[in-house]
C-alpha cells in the first residue's frame, strides 16, 4: 500500500490555504536528496513557507514537494522528498500534523522482494478466518 503521507500533505495544504492561513512545512534538511539552502537550516531542520504568495511553481506529488523560493532575496529551487517532510501546519494557529520519521531508503534496494517470500518456518501457523497483526521493523 502507498504511503499516506503525500496525500495528507496535499490535503492539509489545501485545508490551510482555504482557511486563509499560511502553510509551513517542517523538513529534515539532512535527509538524502533534499535540496534546501543549508545556511538557513537549524539543527538539521528547516521550516519552509509554502503559501501561494511565497513560492512559485509549487508541485506536490507522491514523491516530493518542489518549488522556487527566495532566501535573503536570492532565488532557490527547492526539492523535498515526501519522506523528509516532518510536518505541515498553519503559521497562525499551529494546526496541522506532525509525521513519524521515515528512514532513508536506498534506490538500489528492492523492498518488494520480502513480500514474495513465505513466512519463516519457526513462526506458528495462524488460525484461518481470524485477522492478526504483528510489528514489522
Short mmCIF file of N, CA and C in Angstrom, two decimals:
data_model
loop_
_atom_site.label_atom_id
_atom_site.label_comp_id
_atom_site.label_asym_id
_atom_site.label_seq_id
_atom_site.Cartn_x
_atom_site.Cartn_y
_atom_site.Cartn_z
N UNK A 1 0.84 -1.18 0.00
CA UNK A 1 0.00 0.00 0.00
C UNK A 1 0.89 1.24 0.00
N UNK A 2 0.50 2.26 -0.74
CA UNK A 2 1.26 3.51 -0.81
C UNK A 2 1.22 4.24 0.52
N UNK A 3 2.24 5.04 0.75
CA UNK A 3 2.29 5.86 1.95
C UNK A 3 1.17 6.89 1.92
N UNK A 4 0.57 7.15 3.06
CA UNK A 4 -0.49 8.16 3.13
C UNK A 4 0.08 9.57 3.26
N UNK A 5 1.38 9.68 3.56
CA UNK A 5 1.99 10.98 3.82
C UNK A 5 1.79 11.99 2.69
N UNK A 6 2.05 11.66 1.42
CA UNK A 6 1.88 12.69 0.38
C UNK A 6 0.43 13.15 0.24
N UNK A 7 -0.51 12.24 0.46
CA UNK A 7 -1.92 12.60 0.36
C UNK A 7 -2.33 13.53 1.51
N UNK A 8 -1.83 13.24 2.70
CA UNK A 8 -2.12 14.08 3.86
C UNK A 8 -1.49 15.45 3.70
N UNK A 9 -0.28 15.51 3.18
CA UNK A 9 0.39 16.80 2.97
C UNK A 9 -0.44 17.67 2.02
N UNK A 10 -0.86 17.08 0.91
CA UNK A 10 -1.65 17.85 -0.07
C UNK A 10 -2.99 18.28 0.52
N UNK A 11 -3.66 17.39 1.25
CA UNK A 11 -4.96 17.72 1.83
C UNK A 11 -4.83 18.81 2.88
N UNK A 12 -3.83 18.70 3.74
CA UNK A 12 -3.65 19.72 4.78
C UNK A 12 -3.23 21.05 4.18
N UNK A 13 -2.42 21.02 3.14
CA UNK A 13 -2.04 22.26 2.44
C UNK A 13 -3.30 22.97 1.95
N UNK A 14 -4.15 22.23 1.26
CA UNK A 14 -5.38 22.81 0.72
C UNK A 14 -6.29 23.34 1.83
N UNK A 15 -6.42 22.58 2.91
CA UNK A 15 -7.24 22.99 4.04
C UNK A 15 -6.72 24.28 4.67
N UNK A 16 -5.40 24.36 4.85
CA UNK A 16 -4.79 25.55 5.46
C UNK A 16 -5.00 26.77 4.58
N UNK A 17 -4.76 26.63 3.26
CA UNK A 17 -4.94 27.75 2.33
C UNK A 17 -6.40 28.17 2.25
N UNK A 18 -7.31 27.18 2.21
CA UNK A 18 -8.75 27.50 2.15
C UNK A 18 -9.22 28.28 3.37
N UNK A 19 -8.52 28.13 4.50
CA UNK A 19 -8.88 28.85 5.71
C UNK A 19 -8.06 30.14 5.88
N UNK A 20 -7.50 30.62 4.78
CA UNK A 20 -6.74 31.88 4.75
C UNK A 20 -5.59 31.91 5.75
N UNK A 21 -4.94 30.77 5.91
CA UNK A 21 -3.76 30.69 6.76
C UNK A 21 -2.53 30.41 5.91
N UNK A 22 -1.37 30.46 6.53
CA UNK A 22 -0.09 30.31 5.84
C UNK A 22 0.48 28.92 6.10
N UNK A 23 0.55 28.05 5.06
CA UNK A 23 1.08 26.71 5.27
C UNK A 23 2.61 26.71 5.37
N UNK A 24 3.11 26.05 6.39
CA UNK A 24 4.55 25.86 6.58
C UNK A 24 4.81 24.37 6.66
N UNK A 25 5.95 23.94 6.13
CA UNK A 25 6.36 22.56 6.30
C UNK A 25 7.67 22.52 7.08
N UNK A 26 7.78 21.55 7.96
CA UNK A 26 9.00 21.29 8.70
C UNK A 26 9.72 20.17 7.97
N UNK A 27 10.99 20.42 7.61
CA UNK A 27 11.73 19.50 6.76
C UNK A 27 13.00 19.03 7.45
N UNK A 28 13.31 17.75 7.31
CA UNK A 28 14.59 17.19 7.74
C UNK A 28 15.59 17.57 6.64
N UNK A 29 16.39 18.60 6.88
CA UNK A 29 17.32 19.12 5.88
C UNK A 29 18.48 18.18 5.60
N UNK A 30 18.65 17.16 6.44
CA UNK A 30 19.76 16.22 6.25
C UNK A 30 19.32 14.94 5.56
N UNK A 31 18.05 14.83 5.20
CA UNK A 31 17.54 13.65 4.51
C UNK A 31 18.16 13.59 3.10
N UNK A 32 18.49 12.39 2.61
CA UNK A 32 19.08 12.29 1.26
C UNK A 32 18.19 12.91 0.19
N UNK A 33 18.82 13.59 -0.75
CA UNK A 33 18.19 14.22 -1.92
C UNK A 33 17.45 15.52 -1.60
N UNK A 34 17.41 15.95 -0.33
CA UNK A 34 16.78 17.23 -0.01
C UNK A 34 17.64 18.35 -0.57
N UNK A 35 16.98 19.29 -1.26
CA UNK A 35 17.67 20.46 -1.80
C UNK A 35 17.03 21.71 -1.22
N UNK A 36 17.63 22.20 -0.13
CA UNK A 36 17.21 23.43 0.52
C UNK A 36 18.47 24.23 0.82
N UNK A 37 18.36 25.54 0.96
CA UNK A 37 19.55 26.33 1.32
C UNK A 37 20.03 25.96 2.72
N UNK A 38 21.15 25.29 2.82
CA UNK A 38 21.65 24.77 4.10
C UNK A 38 21.97 25.87 5.11
N UNK A 39 22.32 27.03 4.66
CA UNK A 39 22.63 28.12 5.56
C UNK A 39 21.45 28.56 6.41
N UNK A 40 20.26 28.15 6.02
CA UNK A 40 19.05 28.54 6.75
C UNK A 40 18.52 27.43 7.63
N UNK A 41 19.16 26.26 7.59
CA UNK A 41 18.72 25.12 8.41
C UNK A 41 19.25 25.30 9.84
N UNK A 42 18.48 24.80 10.79
CA UNK A 42 18.84 24.84 12.21
C UNK A 42 18.72 23.44 12.78
N UNK A 43 19.78 22.91 13.35
CA UNK A 43 19.77 21.57 13.93
C UNK A 43 19.28 20.52 12.94
N UNK A 44 19.65 20.66 11.67
CA UNK A 44 19.26 19.69 10.65
C UNK A 44 17.82 19.82 10.19
N UNK A 45 17.14 20.89 10.59
CA UNK A 45 15.75 21.09 10.20
C UNK A 45 15.58 22.48 9.63
N UNK A 46 14.58 22.63 8.78
CA UNK A 46 14.25 23.93 8.23
C UNK A 46 12.73 24.03 8.09
N UNK A 47 12.20 25.20 8.38
CA UNK A 47 10.77 25.47 8.21
C UNK A 47 10.62 26.29 6.94
N UNK A 48 9.74 25.83 6.06
CA UNK A 48 9.54 26.50 4.77
C UNK A 48 8.10 26.98 4.64
N UNK A 49 7.95 28.25 4.27
CA UNK A 49 6.65 28.83 3.98
C UNK A 49 6.30 28.43 2.55
N UNK A 50 5.23 27.66 2.38
CA UNK A 50 4.86 27.22 1.03
C UNK A 50 3.52 27.82 0.59
N UNK A 51 3.21 29.00 1.11
CA UNK A 51 1.97 29.66 0.72
C UNK A 51 2.07 30.11 -0.74
N UNK A 52 0.93 30.22 -1.42
CA UNK A 52 0.94 30.63 -2.82
C UNK A 52 1.63 31.97 -3.06
N UNK A 53 1.59 32.86 -2.07
CA UNK A 53 2.23 34.17 -2.25
C UNK A 53 3.74 34.13 -1.99
N UNK A 54 4.24 33.05 -1.40
CA UNK A 54 5.66 32.98 -1.05
C UNK A 54 6.49 32.16 -2.02
N UNK A 55 5.86 31.28 -2.79
CA UNK A 55 6.60 30.40 -3.68
C UNK A 55 6.06 30.46 -5.10
N UNK A 56 6.87 29.95 -6.02
CA UNK A 56 6.46 29.85 -7.42
C UNK A 56 6.60 28.40 -7.84
N UNK A 57 5.75 28.00 -8.74
CA UNK A 57 5.81 26.66 -9.36
C UNK A 57 5.76 25.54 -8.31
N UNK A 58 4.89 25.67 -7.33
CA UNK A 58 4.74 24.63 -6.32
C UNK A 58 4.18 23.37 -6.98
N UNK A 59 4.85 22.25 -6.72
CA UNK A 59 4.41 20.96 -7.25
C UNK A 59 4.51 19.93 -6.13
N UNK A 60 3.38 19.30 -5.82
CA UNK A 60 3.35 18.27 -4.79
C UNK A 60 2.82 16.99 -5.43
N UNK A 61 3.64 15.94 -5.40
CA UNK A 61 3.18 14.65 -5.89
C UNK A 61 3.52 13.58 -4.85
N UNK A 62 3.42 12.33 -5.22
CA UNK A 62 3.65 11.26 -4.24
C UNK A 62 5.11 11.08 -3.89
N UNK A 63 6.02 11.70 -4.65
CA UNK A 63 7.45 11.56 -4.39
C UNK A 63 8.06 12.73 -3.66
N UNK A 64 7.64 13.95 -3.99
CA UNK A 64 8.32 15.12 -3.44
C UNK A 64 7.46 16.37 -3.51
N UNK A 65 7.91 17.38 -2.78
CA UNK A 65 7.38 18.74 -2.86
C UNK A 65 8.51 19.57 -3.47
N UNK A 66 8.20 20.27 -4.55
CA UNK A 66 9.23 21.10 -5.17
C UNK A 66 8.64 22.47 -5.51
N UNK A 67 9.49 23.48 -5.47
CA UNK A 67 9.06 24.85 -5.75
C UNK A 67 10.27 25.76 -5.84
N UNK A 68 10.02 26.99 -6.22
CA UNK A 68 11.04 28.03 -6.22
C UNK A 68 10.70 29.03 -5.13
N UNK A 69 11.71 29.40 -4.36
CA UNK A 69 11.51 30.37 -3.28
C UNK A 69 12.72 31.27 -3.15
N UNK A 70 12.57 32.32 -2.37
CA UNK A 70 13.66 33.28 -2.16
C UNK A 70 14.11 33.23 -0.71
N UNK A 71 15.40 33.22 -0.53
CA UNK A 71 16.02 33.25 0.80
C UNK A 71 17.03 34.37 0.80
N UNK A 72 16.81 35.35 1.66
CA UNK A 72 17.69 36.51 1.69
C UNK A 72 17.70 37.24 0.36
N UNK A 73 16.58 37.19 -0.36
CA UNK A 73 16.48 37.86 -1.65
C UNK A 73 17.06 37.08 -2.81
N UNK A 74 17.64 35.92 -2.54
CA UNK A 74 18.26 35.10 -3.59
C UNK A 74 17.32 33.96 -3.94
N UNK A 75 16.99 33.80 -5.24
CA UNK A 75 16.08 32.71 -5.63
C UNK A 75 16.77 31.34 -5.53
N UNK A 76 16.00 30.35 -5.10
CA UNK A 76 16.48 28.96 -4.97
C UNK A 76 15.41 28.02 -5.49
N UNK A 77 15.85 26.91 -6.08
CA UNK A 77 14.94 25.81 -6.42
C UNK A 77 15.04 24.80 -5.30
N UNK A 78 13.91 24.46 -4.72
CA UNK A 78 13.89 23.54 -3.59
C UNK A 78 13.23 22.23 -3.98
N UNK A 79 13.76 21.15 -3.43
CA UNK A 79 13.22 19.81 -3.68
C UNK A 79 13.23 19.07 -2.35
N UNK A 80 12.06 18.61 -1.93
CA UNK A 80 11.92 17.94 -0.65
C UNK A 80 11.21 16.60 -0.86
N UNK A 81 11.93 15.47 -0.75
CA UNK A 81 11.24 14.19 -0.82
C UNK A 81 10.17 14.12 0.26
N UNK A 82 9.06 13.49 -0.05
CA UNK A 82 7.93 13.42 0.88
C UNK A 82 8.37 12.85 2.24
N UNK A 83 9.26 11.87 2.24
CA UNK A 83 9.70 11.26 3.50
C UNK A 83 10.47 12.24 4.38
N UNK A 84 11.00 13.33 3.79
CA UNK A 84 11.74 14.33 4.55
C UNK A 84 10.82 15.36 5.20
N UNK A 85 9.54 15.37 4.82
CA UNK A 85 8.59 16.31 5.41
C UNK A 85 8.21 15.76 6.79
N UNK A 86 8.55 16.50 7.82
CA UNK A 86 8.30 16.07 9.20
C UNK A 86 6.96 16.57 9.72
N UNK A 87 6.41 17.60 9.05
CA UNK A 87 5.13 18.13 9.49
C UNK A 87 4.66 19.24 8.58
N UNK A 88 3.37 19.53 8.63
CA UNK A 88 2.78 20.65 7.91
C UNK A 88 1.78 21.30 8.85
N UNK A 89 1.82 22.63 8.93
CA UNK A 89 0.94 23.32 9.87
C UNK A 89 0.68 24.75 9.40
N UNK A 90 -0.34 25.37 10.00
CA UNK A 90 -0.67 26.77 9.72
C UNK A 90 0.13 27.65 10.68
N UNK A 91 0.82 28.64 10.13
CA UNK A 91 1.63 29.53 10.96
C UNK A 91 0.79 30.26 12.00
N UNK A 92 -0.41 30.65 11.64
CA UNK A 92 -1.24 31.48 12.51
C UNK A 92 -1.70 30.79 13.78
N UNK A 93 -2.00 29.49 13.70
CA UNK A 93 -2.55 28.82 14.88
C UNK A 93 -1.88 27.48 15.19
N UNK A 94 -0.91 27.07 14.39
CA UNK A 94 -0.18 25.83 14.65
C UNK A 94 -0.94 24.56 14.32
N UNK A 95 -2.15 24.68 13.78
CA UNK A 95 -2.92 23.48 13.46
C UNK A 95 -2.34 22.79 12.24
N UNK A 96 -2.23 21.48 12.31
CA UNK A 96 -1.68 20.71 11.22
C UNK A 96 -1.36 19.30 11.69
N UNK A 97 -0.27 18.75 11.19
CA UNK A 97 0.08 17.37 11.51
C UNK A 97 1.59 17.19 11.50
N UNK A 98 2.07 16.39 12.46
CA UNK A 98 3.48 16.01 12.52
C UNK A 98 3.54 14.54 12.14
N UNK A 99 4.55 14.16 11.35
CA UNK A 99 4.69 12.79 10.88
C UNK A 99 5.82 12.08 11.59
N UNK A 100 5.73 10.74 11.66
CA UNK A 100 6.82 9.93 12.18
C UNK A 100 8.01 10.04 11.23
N UNK A 101 9.21 9.88 11.79
CA UNK A 101 10.41 9.87 10.95
C UNK A 101 10.43 8.62 10.10
N UNK A 102 10.85 8.78 8.85
CA UNK A 102 10.99 7.64 7.96
C UNK A 102 12.47 7.46 7.66
N UNK A 103 12.95 6.22 7.73
CA UNK A 103 14.36 6.00 7.40
C UNK A 103 14.58 6.21 5.91
N UNK A 104 15.79 6.63 5.57
CA UNK A 104 16.15 6.81 4.16
C UNK A 104 16.19 5.45 3.49
N UNK A 105 15.71 5.37 2.26
CA UNK A 105 15.67 4.12 1.51
C UNK A 105 16.65 4.22 0.36
N UNK A 106 17.50 3.19 0.20
CA UNK A 106 18.41 3.15 -0.93
C UNK A 106 17.61 2.94 -2.20
N UNK A 107 18.02 3.65 -3.27
CA UNK A 107 17.35 3.48 -4.56
C UNK A 107 17.58 2.08 -5.11
N UNK A 108 18.72 1.46 -4.76
CA UNK A 108 19.06 0.13 -5.28
C UNK A 108 18.30 -0.96 -4.56
N UNK A 109 17.78 -0.66 -3.41
CA UNK A 109 17.11 -1.65 -2.59
C UNK A 109 15.72 -1.94 -3.13
N UNK A 110 15.39 -3.21 -3.31
CA UNK A 110 14.08 -3.59 -3.79
C UNK A 110 13.26 -4.09 -2.62
N UNK A 111 12.29 -3.30 -2.18
CA UNK A 111 11.52 -3.63 -1.00
C UNK A 111 10.47 -4.71 -1.25
N UNK A 112 10.10 -4.95 -2.51
CA UNK A 112 9.05 -5.91 -2.81
C UNK A 112 9.53 -7.36 -2.72
N UNK A 113 10.81 -7.59 -2.64
CA UNK A 113 11.34 -8.95 -2.59
C UNK A 113 10.82 -9.69 -1.36
N UNK A 114 10.78 -9.02 -0.22
CA UNK A 114 10.33 -9.66 1.01
C UNK A 114 8.86 -10.05 0.95
N UNK A 115 8.05 -9.31 0.20
CA UNK A 115 6.63 -9.60 0.12
C UNK A 115 6.36 -10.94 -0.56
N UNK A 116 7.24 -11.37 -1.45
CA UNK A 116 7.05 -12.60 -2.19
C UNK A 116 7.54 -13.83 -1.43
N UNK A 117 8.25 -13.62 -0.33
CA UNK A 117 8.82 -14.73 0.41
C UNK A 117 7.80 -15.28 1.41
N UNK A 118 7.75 -16.61 1.57
CA UNK A 118 6.83 -17.18 2.56
C UNK A 118 7.31 -16.87 3.97
N UNK A 119 6.42 -16.95 4.98
CA UNK A 119 6.84 -16.67 6.36
C UNK A 119 7.85 -17.73 6.83
N UNK A 120 8.72 -17.38 7.76
CA UNK A 120 9.70 -18.35 8.25
C UNK A 120 9.00 -19.53 8.92
N UNK A 121 9.69 -20.71 8.89
CA UNK A 121 9.11 -21.93 9.43
C UNK A 121 8.96 -21.91 10.95
N UNK A 122 9.75 -21.08 11.64
CA UNK A 122 9.70 -21.06 13.09
C UNK A 122 8.48 -20.32 13.64
N UNK A 123 7.72 -19.68 12.76
CA UNK A 123 6.53 -18.95 13.18
C UNK A 123 5.33 -19.90 13.17
N UNK A 124 4.59 -19.97 14.28
CA UNK A 124 3.45 -20.90 14.31
C UNK A 124 2.37 -20.46 13.33
N UNK A 125 1.66 -21.41 12.76
CA UNK A 125 0.60 -21.05 11.82
C UNK A 125 -0.54 -20.32 12.54
N UNK A 126 -1.14 -19.39 11.84
CA UNK A 126 -2.26 -18.62 12.39
C UNK A 126 -3.57 -19.32 12.04
N UNK A 127 -4.53 -19.31 12.95
CA UNK A 127 -5.83 -19.89 12.61
C UNK A 127 -6.48 -19.07 11.51
N UNK A 128 -7.05 -19.76 10.54
CA UNK A 128 -7.67 -19.05 9.43
C UNK A 128 -8.98 -18.40 9.89
N UNK A 129 -9.35 -17.35 9.19
CA UNK A 129 -10.58 -16.66 9.49
C UNK A 129 -10.46 -15.60 10.57
N UNK A 130 -9.34 -15.51 11.24
CA UNK A 130 -9.16 -14.53 12.30
C UNK A 130 -7.95 -13.67 11.96
N UNK A 131 -8.14 -12.36 11.77
CA UNK A 131 -7.01 -11.50 11.41
C UNK A 131 -6.05 -11.33 12.58
N UNK A 132 -4.80 -11.10 12.24
CA UNK A 132 -3.80 -10.84 13.28
C UNK A 132 -2.82 -9.80 12.78
N UNK A 133 -2.23 -9.10 13.70
CA UNK A 133 -1.25 -8.06 13.38
C UNK A 133 0.05 -8.38 14.07
N UNK A 134 1.16 -7.97 13.46
CA UNK A 134 2.46 -8.12 14.10
C UNK A 134 3.29 -6.89 13.79
N UNK A 135 4.25 -6.58 14.64
CA UNK A 135 5.11 -5.43 14.46
C UNK A 135 6.21 -5.80 13.47
N UNK A 136 6.38 -4.98 12.45
CA UNK A 136 7.41 -5.20 11.44
C UNK A 136 8.41 -4.08 11.57
N UNK A 137 9.68 -4.43 11.73
CA UNK A 137 10.72 -3.40 11.87
C UNK A 137 11.66 -3.45 10.71
#
